[in-house]
mmCIF file of C-alpha atoms and ligand atoms in Angstrom:
data_model
loop_
_atom_site.group_PDB
_atom_site.id
_atom_site.type_symbol
_atom_site.label_atom_id
_atom_site.label_comp_id
_atom_site.label_asym_id
_atom_site.label_seq_id
_atom_site.Cartn_x
_atom_site.Cartn_y
_atom_site.Cartn_z
ATOM 1 C CA MET A 34 108.453 85.192 -22.770
ATOM 2 C CA THR A 35 107.782 88.584 -23.874
ATOM 3 C CA PHE A 36 106.032 87.582 -27.234
ATOM 4 C CA SER A 37 103.720 85.112 -28.657
ATOM 5 C CA ARG A 38 103.536 83.305 -32.115
ATOM 6 C CA LEU A 39 100.493 83.146 -34.283
ATOM 7 C CA ARG A 40 100.585 80.584 -37.009
ATOM 8 C CA LEU A 41 98.529 81.886 -40.125
ATOM 9 C CA PRO A 42 97.489 79.701 -42.920
ATOM 10 C CA LEU A 43 98.891 80.445 -46.591
ATOM 11 C CA PRO A 44 96.308 78.836 -48.735
ATOM 12 C CA GLY A 45 97.633 77.830 -52.243
ATOM 13 C CA MET A 46 101.400 78.289 -50.982
ATOM 14 C CA GLU A 47 103.582 75.334 -50.674
ATOM 15 C CA LEU A 48 105.001 76.675 -47.472
ATOM 16 C CA GLY A 49 101.638 76.148 -45.677
ATOM 17 C CA HIS A 50 101.880 78.895 -42.931
ATOM 18 C CA VAL A 51 103.619 82.167 -42.019
ATOM 19 C CA ASN A 52 104.560 82.895 -38.306
ATOM 20 C CA VAL A 53 103.340 86.368 -37.198
ATOM 21 C CA TYR A 54 104.734 87.238 -33.829
ATOM 22 C CA VAL A 55 103.100 89.493 -31.264
ATOM 23 C CA VAL A 56 105.225 91.588 -29.060
ATOM 24 C CA LYS A 57 104.244 93.798 -26.068
ATOM 25 C CA CYS A 58 104.844 97.680 -26.730
ATOM 26 C CA SER A 59 104.517 100.687 -24.400
ATOM 27 C CA ASP A 60 101.214 101.684 -26.023
ATOM 28 C CA GLY A 61 99.681 98.308 -26.968
ATOM 29 C CA TYR A 62 101.130 95.557 -29.245
ATOM 30 C CA GLY A 63 103.265 95.053 -32.207
ATOM 31 C CA LEU A 64 103.263 92.558 -34.896
ATOM 32 C CA ILE A 65 106.187 91.143 -36.733
ATOM 33 C CA ASP A 66 104.969 90.445 -40.343
ATOM 34 C CA ILE A 67 101.119 90.331 -40.963
ATOM 35 C CA GLY A 68 100.269 87.501 -43.297
ATOM 36 C CA LEU A 69 98.636 86.820 -46.716
ATOM 37 C CA ALA A 70 95.427 88.659 -47.952
ATOM 38 C CA THR A 71 93.086 85.750 -47.764
ATOM 39 C CA TYR A 72 89.940 85.177 -45.981
ATOM 40 C CA GLU A 73 91.490 82.218 -44.065
ATOM 41 C CA ALA A 74 94.473 84.273 -42.899
ATOM 42 C CA ALA A 75 92.462 87.392 -41.914
ATOM 43 C CA LEU A 76 90.120 85.142 -39.858
ATOM 44 C CA SER A 77 93.233 83.432 -38.266
ATOM 45 C CA LEU A 78 94.840 86.583 -37.296
ATOM 46 C CA LEU A 79 91.622 87.986 -35.512
ATOM 47 C CA ARG A 80 90.991 84.612 -33.877
ATOM 48 C CA GLY A 81 94.796 84.497 -32.692
ATOM 49 C CA LEU A 82 94.647 87.895 -31.338
ATOM 50 C CA LYS A 83 91.338 87.192 -29.487
ATOM 51 C CA ALA A 84 92.753 84.206 -27.886
ATOM 52 C CA LEU A 85 95.562 86.324 -26.564
ATOM 53 C CA GLY A 86 93.031 88.729 -25.148
ATOM 54 C CA ILE A 87 93.961 91.358 -27.505
ATOM 55 C CA LYS A 88 91.650 93.626 -29.619
ATOM 56 C CA PRO A 89 92.599 94.561 -33.080
ATOM 57 C CA SER A 90 92.619 98.144 -32.153
ATOM 58 C CA ASP A 91 95.383 97.337 -29.464
ATOM 59 C CA VAL A 92 97.683 96.643 -32.259
ATOM 60 C CA THR A 93 99.735 99.994 -32.439
ATOM 61 C CA LYS A 94 102.850 98.958 -34.526
ATOM 62 C CA VAL A 95 103.568 96.585 -37.432
ATOM 63 C CA TYR A 96 107.202 95.632 -38.318
ATOM 64 C CA VAL A 97 107.381 93.786 -41.472
ATOM 65 C CA THR A 98 110.571 91.828 -42.509
ATOM 66 C CA HIS A 99 110.059 92.231 -46.250
ATOM 67 C CA TYR A 100 107.500 93.042 -48.808
ATOM 68 C CA HIS A 101 106.686 89.342 -50.047
ATOM 69 C CA ALA A 102 102.901 88.625 -50.346
ATOM 70 C CA ASP A 103 102.663 86.115 -47.477
ATOM 71 C CA HIS A 104 104.367 88.651 -45.157
ATOM 72 C CA ILE A 105 102.732 91.860 -46.030
ATOM 73 C CA THR A 106 99.532 91.845 -48.082
ATOM 74 C CA LEU A 107 97.073 91.693 -45.081
ATOM 75 C CA ALA A 108 98.342 95.192 -44.217
ATOM 76 C CA GLN A 109 95.228 97.129 -45.502
ATOM 77 C CA PHE A 110 92.947 94.598 -43.812
ATOM 78 C CA LEU A 111 94.600 95.389 -40.403
ATOM 79 C CA ALA A 112 94.623 99.266 -41.220
ATOM 80 C CA GLU A 113 90.721 98.937 -41.476
ATOM 81 C CA VAL A 114 90.268 97.763 -37.884
ATOM 82 C CA ALA A 115 93.455 99.364 -36.260
ATOM 83 C CA SER A 116 95.676 102.348 -36.616
ATOM 84 C CA PRO A 117 99.068 100.958 -36.300
ATOM 85 C CA ASP A 118 102.334 102.599 -37.528
ATOM 86 C CA PHE A 119 103.621 100.529 -40.449
ATOM 87 C CA HIS A 120 107.369 99.989 -40.498
ATOM 88 C CA ILE A 121 109.551 98.339 -43.233
ATOM 89 C CA GLY A 122 113.285 98.231 -43.985
ATOM 90 C CA GLU A 123 114.845 101.226 -45.678
ATOM 91 C CA GLY A 124 114.971 100.671 -49.521
ATOM 92 C CA GLU A 125 112.728 97.719 -49.418
ATOM 93 C CA LEU A 126 110.252 99.175 -51.864
ATOM 94 C CA ARG A 127 112.567 101.039 -54.134
ATOM 95 C CA HIS A 128 112.592 98.408 -56.949
ATOM 96 C CA VAL A 129 108.694 98.106 -56.910
ATOM 97 C CA ALA A 130 108.065 102.023 -57.349
ATOM 98 C CA SER A 131 107.297 101.599 -60.924
ATOM 99 C CA SER A 132 103.962 100.028 -62.266
ATOM 100 C CA PHE A 133 103.284 96.378 -62.119
ATOM 101 C CA GLU A 134 103.117 96.261 -66.103
ATOM 102 C CA GLU A 135 106.776 97.669 -66.262
ATOM 103 C CA LEU A 136 107.989 95.420 -63.487
ATOM 104 C CA ALA A 137 106.556 92.374 -65.189
ATOM 105 C CA LYS A 138 108.039 93.341 -68.514
ATOM 106 C CA MET A 139 111.560 93.719 -66.931
ATOM 107 C CA TYR A 140 111.243 90.265 -65.399
ATOM 108 C CA ALA A 141 110.090 88.630 -68.607
ATOM 109 C CA GLU A 142 112.814 90.344 -70.709
ATOM 110 C CA GLU A 143 115.489 89.571 -68.243
ATOM 111 C CA TYR A 144 114.720 85.784 -68.036
ATOM 112 C CA LYS A 145 114.368 85.487 -71.727
ATOM 113 C CA LYS A 146 117.707 87.193 -72.129
ATOM 114 C CA HIS A 147 119.177 84.461 -69.769
ATOM 115 C CA GLY A 148 118.012 81.724 -71.885
ATOM 116 C CA ALA A 149 114.528 80.825 -70.433
ATOM 117 C CA PRO A 150 111.991 79.802 -72.873
ATOM 118 C CA ALA A 151 109.296 82.501 -73.639
ATOM 119 C CA ASP A 152 106.636 80.279 -72.181
ATOM 120 C CA VAL A 153 108.532 80.012 -68.819
ATOM 121 C CA ALA A 154 109.091 83.800 -68.594
ATOM 122 C CA GLU A 155 105.576 84.673 -69.478
ATOM 123 C CA ALA A 156 103.647 82.006 -67.413
ATOM 124 C CA PHE A 157 105.780 83.182 -64.302
ATOM 125 C CA LEU A 158 104.108 86.581 -64.618
ATOM 126 C CA LYS A 159 100.661 85.230 -64.543
ATOM 127 C CA ILE A 160 101.232 83.118 -61.449
ATOM 128 C CA HIS A 161 103.559 85.702 -59.682
ATOM 129 C CA PRO A 162 102.165 86.604 -56.156
ATOM 130 C CA MET A 163 102.345 90.263 -57.513
ATOM 131 C CA SER A 164 99.797 89.296 -60.138
ATOM 132 C CA ARG A 165 97.632 87.030 -57.818
ATOM 133 C CA TYR A 166 97.443 89.555 -54.934
ATOM 134 C CA ARG A 167 97.685 92.527 -57.117
ATOM 135 C CA LYS A 168 94.722 94.537 -55.468
ATOM 136 C CA ALA A 169 96.272 93.881 -52.030
ATOM 137 C CA PHE A 170 99.758 94.896 -53.247
ATOM 138 C CA GLU A 171 98.282 98.158 -54.641
ATOM 139 C CA ASP A 172 96.904 98.828 -51.159
ATOM 140 C CA VAL A 173 100.185 98.137 -49.356
ATOM 141 C CA TRP A 174 101.848 100.601 -51.742
ATOM 142 C CA LYS A 175 99.469 103.231 -50.693
ATOM 143 C CA ILE A 176 100.235 102.817 -46.948
ATOM 144 C CA SER A 177 102.646 105.454 -45.639
ATOM 145 C CA TRP A 178 105.438 103.253 -44.448
ATOM 146 C CA ARG A 179 108.076 104.402 -41.992
ATOM 147 C CA GLN A 180 111.320 103.130 -43.184
ATOM 148 C CA VAL A 181 113.522 101.756 -40.498
ATOM 149 C CA ARG A 182 117.402 102.047 -40.662
ATOM 150 C CA ASP A 183 120.017 99.576 -39.891
ATOM 151 C CA GLY A 184 120.736 99.388 -36.058
ATOM 152 C CA GLU A 185 117.784 101.679 -35.244
ATOM 153 C CA LYS A 186 116.223 101.180 -31.774
ATOM 154 C CA LEU A 187 112.386 100.809 -32.057
ATOM 155 C CA ASP A 188 109.514 100.638 -29.686
ATOM 156 C CA CYS A 189 108.566 97.286 -28.197
ATOM 157 C CA GLY A 190 112.207 96.457 -27.209
ATOM 158 C CA LEU A 191 113.182 95.786 -30.810
ATOM 159 C CA LYS A 192 116.249 96.743 -32.758
ATOM 160 C CA ALA A 193 116.229 96.760 -36.617
ATOM 161 C CA VAL A 194 119.050 95.005 -38.483
ATOM 162 C CA SER A 195 119.211 95.412 -42.219
ATOM 163 C CA THR A 196 119.610 91.947 -43.933
ATOM 164 C CA PRO A 197 119.548 92.483 -47.648
ATOM 165 C CA GLY A 198 119.745 89.419 -49.893
ATOM 166 C CA HIS A 199 116.488 87.526 -50.122
ATOM 167 C CA THR A 200 114.989 90.938 -50.961
ATOM 168 C CA PRO A 201 116.894 94.295 -51.144
ATOM 169 C CA GLY A 202 115.687 95.785 -48.033
ATOM 170 C CA HIS A 203 115.016 92.697 -45.936
ATOM 171 C CA THR A 204 115.083 93.556 -42.177
ATOM 172 C CA VAL A 205 115.181 91.405 -38.994
ATOM 173 C CA TYR A 206 114.229 92.566 -35.685
ATOM 174 C CA VAL A 207 116.333 91.738 -32.527
ATOM 175 C CA ILE A 208 114.575 91.240 -29.187
ATOM 176 C CA GLU A 209 116.269 90.370 -25.951
ATOM 177 C CA GLU A 210 115.385 86.475 -26.392
ATOM 178 C CA GLY A 211 116.658 86.219 -29.942
ATOM 179 C CA VAL A 212 116.094 87.610 -33.398
ATOM 180 C CA PHE A 213 112.911 87.765 -35.632
ATOM 181 C CA THR A 214 114.461 86.368 -38.785
ATOM 182 C CA GLY A 215 111.882 86.807 -41.369
ATOM 183 C CA ASP A 216 112.891 84.796 -44.363
ATOM 184 C CA HIS A 217 116.626 85.705 -43.975
ATOM 185 C CA VAL A 218 117.255 82.535 -41.906
ATOM 186 C CA LEU A 219 114.804 79.729 -42.034
ATOM 187 C CA PRO A 220 115.195 76.428 -40.093
ATOM 188 C CA ARG A 221 114.880 73.753 -43.023
ATOM 189 C CA ILE A 222 114.920 75.303 -46.318
ATOM 190 C CA THR A 223 117.265 77.836 -47.865
ATOM 191 C CA PRO A 224 115.598 81.130 -48.740
ATOM 192 C CA ASN A 225 115.546 81.979 -52.467
ATOM 193 C CA ILE A 226 118.175 84.251 -53.444
ATOM 194 C CA SER A 227 117.276 85.738 -56.887
ATOM 195 C CA TRP A 228 117.695 88.606 -59.364
ATOM 196 C CA TYR A 229 116.119 91.953 -58.774
ATOM 197 C CA PRO A 230 115.678 94.641 -61.217
ATOM 198 C CA LEU A 231 117.915 97.027 -59.299
ATOM 199 C CA PRO A 232 121.161 98.167 -61.036
ATOM 200 C CA GLY A 233 124.102 97.314 -58.856
ATOM 201 C CA PHE A 234 122.384 95.018 -56.458
ATOM 202 C CA ASN A 235 124.450 91.754 -56.114
ATOM 203 C CA PRO A 236 121.827 89.630 -54.135
ATOM 204 C CA LEU A 237 124.078 86.718 -53.161
ATOM 205 C CA LYS A 238 126.965 88.858 -52.070
ATOM 206 C CA GLU A 239 124.610 90.955 -49.996
ATOM 207 C CA TYR A 240 122.929 87.993 -48.554
ATOM 208 C CA LEU A 241 126.289 86.187 -47.332
ATOM 209 C CA ASN A 242 127.298 89.617 -45.826
ATOM 210 C CA SER A 243 123.883 89.832 -44.147
ATOM 211 C CA LEU A 244 124.286 86.311 -42.850
ATOM 212 C CA GLY A 245 127.444 87.517 -41.010
ATOM 213 C CA LYS A 246 125.438 90.308 -39.123
ATOM 214 C CA ILE A 247 123.314 87.751 -37.362
ATOM 215 C CA ARG A 248 125.874 84.932 -36.864
ATOM 216 C CA ILE A 249 125.314 85.045 -33.120
ATOM 217 C CA ASP A 250 124.804 82.450 -30.351
ATOM 218 C CA THR A 251 121.007 83.170 -29.838
ATOM 219 C CA ARG A 252 117.790 81.834 -30.730
ATOM 220 C CA GLY A 253 116.100 82.614 -34.109
ATOM 221 C CA PHE A 254 112.310 83.086 -34.496
ATOM 222 C CA PRO A 255 111.644 82.542 -38.301
ATOM 223 C CA ALA A 256 108.703 83.419 -40.370
ATOM 224 C CA HIS A 257 108.234 79.850 -41.395
ATOM 225 C CA GLY A 258 108.658 76.743 -39.331
ATOM 226 C CA GLU A 259 109.856 76.189 -35.799
ATOM 227 C CA GLU A 260 112.144 78.169 -33.668
ATOM 228 C CA ILE A 261 115.995 77.870 -34.431
ATOM 229 C CA ALA A 262 117.870 76.836 -31.322
ATOM 230 C CA ASN A 263 121.330 78.510 -32.355
ATOM 231 C CA LEU A 264 121.423 81.059 -35.121
ATOM 232 C CA THR A 265 125.387 80.590 -35.531
ATOM 233 C CA THR A 266 124.741 76.758 -36.312
ATOM 234 C CA ARG A 267 122.188 77.573 -38.907
ATOM 235 C CA VAL A 268 124.146 80.528 -40.475
ATOM 236 C CA ASP A 269 127.175 78.149 -40.868
ATOM 237 C CA GLU A 270 124.938 75.626 -42.524
ATOM 238 C CA LEU A 271 123.529 78.229 -45.110
ATOM 239 C CA LEU A 272 127.038 79.735 -45.759
ATOM 240 C CA LYS A 273 128.427 76.090 -46.516
ATOM 241 C CA HIS A 274 125.310 75.602 -48.828
ATOM 242 C CA HIS A 275 125.975 78.657 -50.918
ATOM 243 C CA HIS A 276 129.830 77.931 -51.082
ATOM 244 C CA GLU A 277 129.166 74.422 -52.356
ATOM 245 C CA ARG A 278 126.701 75.876 -54.807
ATOM 246 C CA LEU A 279 129.015 78.400 -56.049
ATOM 247 C CA GLU A 280 131.677 75.495 -56.526
ATOM 248 C CA GLU A 281 128.928 73.475 -58.396
ATOM 249 C CA VAL A 282 128.067 76.248 -60.747
ATOM 250 C CA LEU A 283 131.806 76.693 -61.549
ATOM 251 C CA SER A 284 132.190 72.913 -62.264
ATOM 252 C CA VAL A 285 129.165 72.877 -64.689
ATOM 253 C CA LEU A 286 130.440 75.642 -66.672
ATOM 254 C CA SER A 287 132.900 73.478 -68.874
ATOM 255 C CA VAL A 288 131.728 75.494 -71.889
ATOM 256 C CA PRO A 289 129.936 78.872 -72.087
ATOM 257 C CA MET A 290 126.369 78.562 -70.970
ATOM 258 C CA THR A 291 123.317 80.621 -70.371
ATOM 259 C CA THR A 292 121.887 81.011 -66.779
ATOM 260 C CA TYR A 293 118.896 78.797 -67.912
ATOM 261 C CA GLU A 294 121.417 75.928 -69.074
ATOM 262 C CA VAL A 295 123.348 76.216 -65.826
ATOM 263 C CA ALA A 296 120.175 75.941 -63.768
ATOM 264 C CA LYS A 297 119.310 72.754 -65.523
ATOM 265 C CA LYS A 298 122.559 71.266 -64.660
ATOM 266 C CA ILE A 299 122.771 72.056 -60.858
ATOM 267 C CA THR A 300 121.358 69.311 -58.599
ATOM 268 C CA TRP A 301 118.309 70.897 -56.858
ATOM 269 C CA ASP A 302 117.105 69.296 -53.270
ATOM 270 C CA ALA A 303 113.418 69.375 -54.709
ATOM 271 C CA GLY A 304 114.402 66.969 -57.583
ATOM 272 C CA PRO A 305 115.239 67.368 -61.238
ATOM 273 C CA PHE A 306 114.831 70.755 -62.813
ATOM 274 C CA ASP A 307 112.810 69.347 -65.698
ATOM 275 C CA GLN A 308 110.076 68.097 -63.362
ATOM 276 C CA PHE A 309 109.767 71.463 -61.581
ATOM 277 C CA ASP A 310 106.453 73.524 -62.165
ATOM 278 C CA VAL A 311 107.030 76.901 -63.802
ATOM 279 C CA TYR A 312 107.204 78.921 -60.534
ATOM 280 C CA ASN A 313 109.982 76.526 -59.120
ATOM 281 C CA LYS A 314 111.924 76.830 -62.559
ATOM 282 C CA ILE A 315 111.890 80.486 -62.150
ATOM 283 C CA PHE A 316 113.152 80.300 -58.582
ATOM 284 C CA ALA A 317 115.939 77.888 -59.777
ATOM 285 C CA ILE A 318 116.884 80.274 -62.725
ATOM 286 C CA GLY A 319 117.027 83.275 -60.240
ATOM 287 C CA GLU A 320 119.079 81.245 -57.885
ATOM 288 C CA ALA A 321 121.559 80.212 -60.546
ATOM 289 C CA TYR A 322 121.668 83.751 -61.792
ATOM 290 C CA SER A 323 122.425 85.248 -58.321
ATOM 291 C CA HIS A 324 125.402 82.633 -57.948
ATOM 292 C CA LEU A 325 126.730 83.629 -61.490
ATOM 293 C CA MET A 326 126.693 87.298 -60.589
ATOM 294 C CA TYR A 327 128.632 86.679 -57.387
ATOM 295 C CA LEU A 328 131.277 84.802 -59.446
ATOM 296 C CA GLU A 329 131.409 87.540 -61.966
ATOM 297 C CA ASP A 330 132.026 90.041 -59.110
ATOM 298 C CA VAL A 331 134.897 87.995 -57.797
ATOM 299 C CA GLY A 332 136.396 87.596 -61.269
ATOM 300 C CA LEU A 333 135.834 83.846 -61.899
ATOM 301 C CA VAL A 334 133.276 84.103 -64.580
ATOM 302 C CA GLU A 335 132.565 86.737 -67.231
ATOM 303 C CA LYS A 336 129.451 87.660 -69.157
ATOM 304 C CA ILE A 337 129.376 87.115 -72.962
ATOM 305 C CA ASP A 338 126.878 89.696 -74.372
ATOM 306 C CA GLY A 339 124.703 88.855 -77.199
ATOM 307 C CA GLU A 340 120.998 88.291 -77.949
ATOM 308 C CA VAL A 341 121.254 85.735 -75.281
ATOM 309 C CA ILE A 342 123.613 86.172 -72.526
ATOM 310 C CA ARG A 343 126.223 83.326 -71.751
ATOM 311 C CA TRP A 344 128.836 82.969 -69.009
ATOM 312 C CA ARG A 345 132.240 81.663 -69.289
ATOM 313 C CA ARG A 346 134.658 80.458 -66.686
ATOM 314 C CA VAL A 347 137.663 82.597 -66.810
ATOM 315 C CA SER A 348 139.895 81.301 -63.878
ATOM 316 C CA ARG A 349 140.740 77.805 -62.441
ATOM 317 C CA ARG A 350 140.480 79.285 -59.066
ATOM 318 C CA THR A 351 137.773 77.844 -56.839
ATOM 319 C CA ALA A 352 135.114 80.208 -55.262
ATOM 320 C CA VAL A 353 135.993 80.028 -51.629
HETATM 321 ZN ZN1 ZN B 187 109.998 85.900 -48.637
#
């Protein structure tokens, strides 16, 4: 084994933990993802490294899979105790270049336009990780990130593979033994595929395409949960899940509906939509939206513009 796994806590997040992988590099050590900006996670990172006999200053490289809080916000903490080169997928930060206020407004307006009650859209902004970890995110934006390209060979025996979908610039890292999959492929849950304020970005279309890029008979080392024994098997399960969901979205669209109404009608593994907390409601709305965008792109539904946007089924064809 040429790498080790640290399991860092995610206080206040349902997922419970994030896996940070430690790889050997020519000039020290590299980390795949860093963790959440909290006291518990910072302590756990330092203790984990110590147990491996690694001084923080031995960390010379950081490769993050995507910009989400649980993967990246501990970056500045590490920058204070070490001087690693920070790497991220090309284009990952392009939709967050504007101010937080602007971004927050764009999200709230979009969700309202898609039928979400104002209280859902606005409550979301207060509890969104970007607000909760705002200071850490501001520090993250200040770091000079080296952007890695699809297929680029990196130090530490890694190769970057661009896998947009969960985020616009999500990147996985291939090593001899398998793939560090980030949130692109997880062993038990399906990663959230949601709308991004990025014109022309069709998240589900990109995601399904990105799944194909790592449909290989090898092991997966995810950011959450245990090792995936065979990526092909798990990728096929995820493809099946989304194809079934596309069919379900088509089948609930008996009359024109908003994205919010579609989200309420879909069956969710976590239970009925009405019992979700506001955060999971927003996830569900985003998920319904990404499926509707996909169906629009393949000509099966169309958007009816208005003060509130509705979707109409325009073909009896099925999605697959
Ligand atoms: Zn994520």
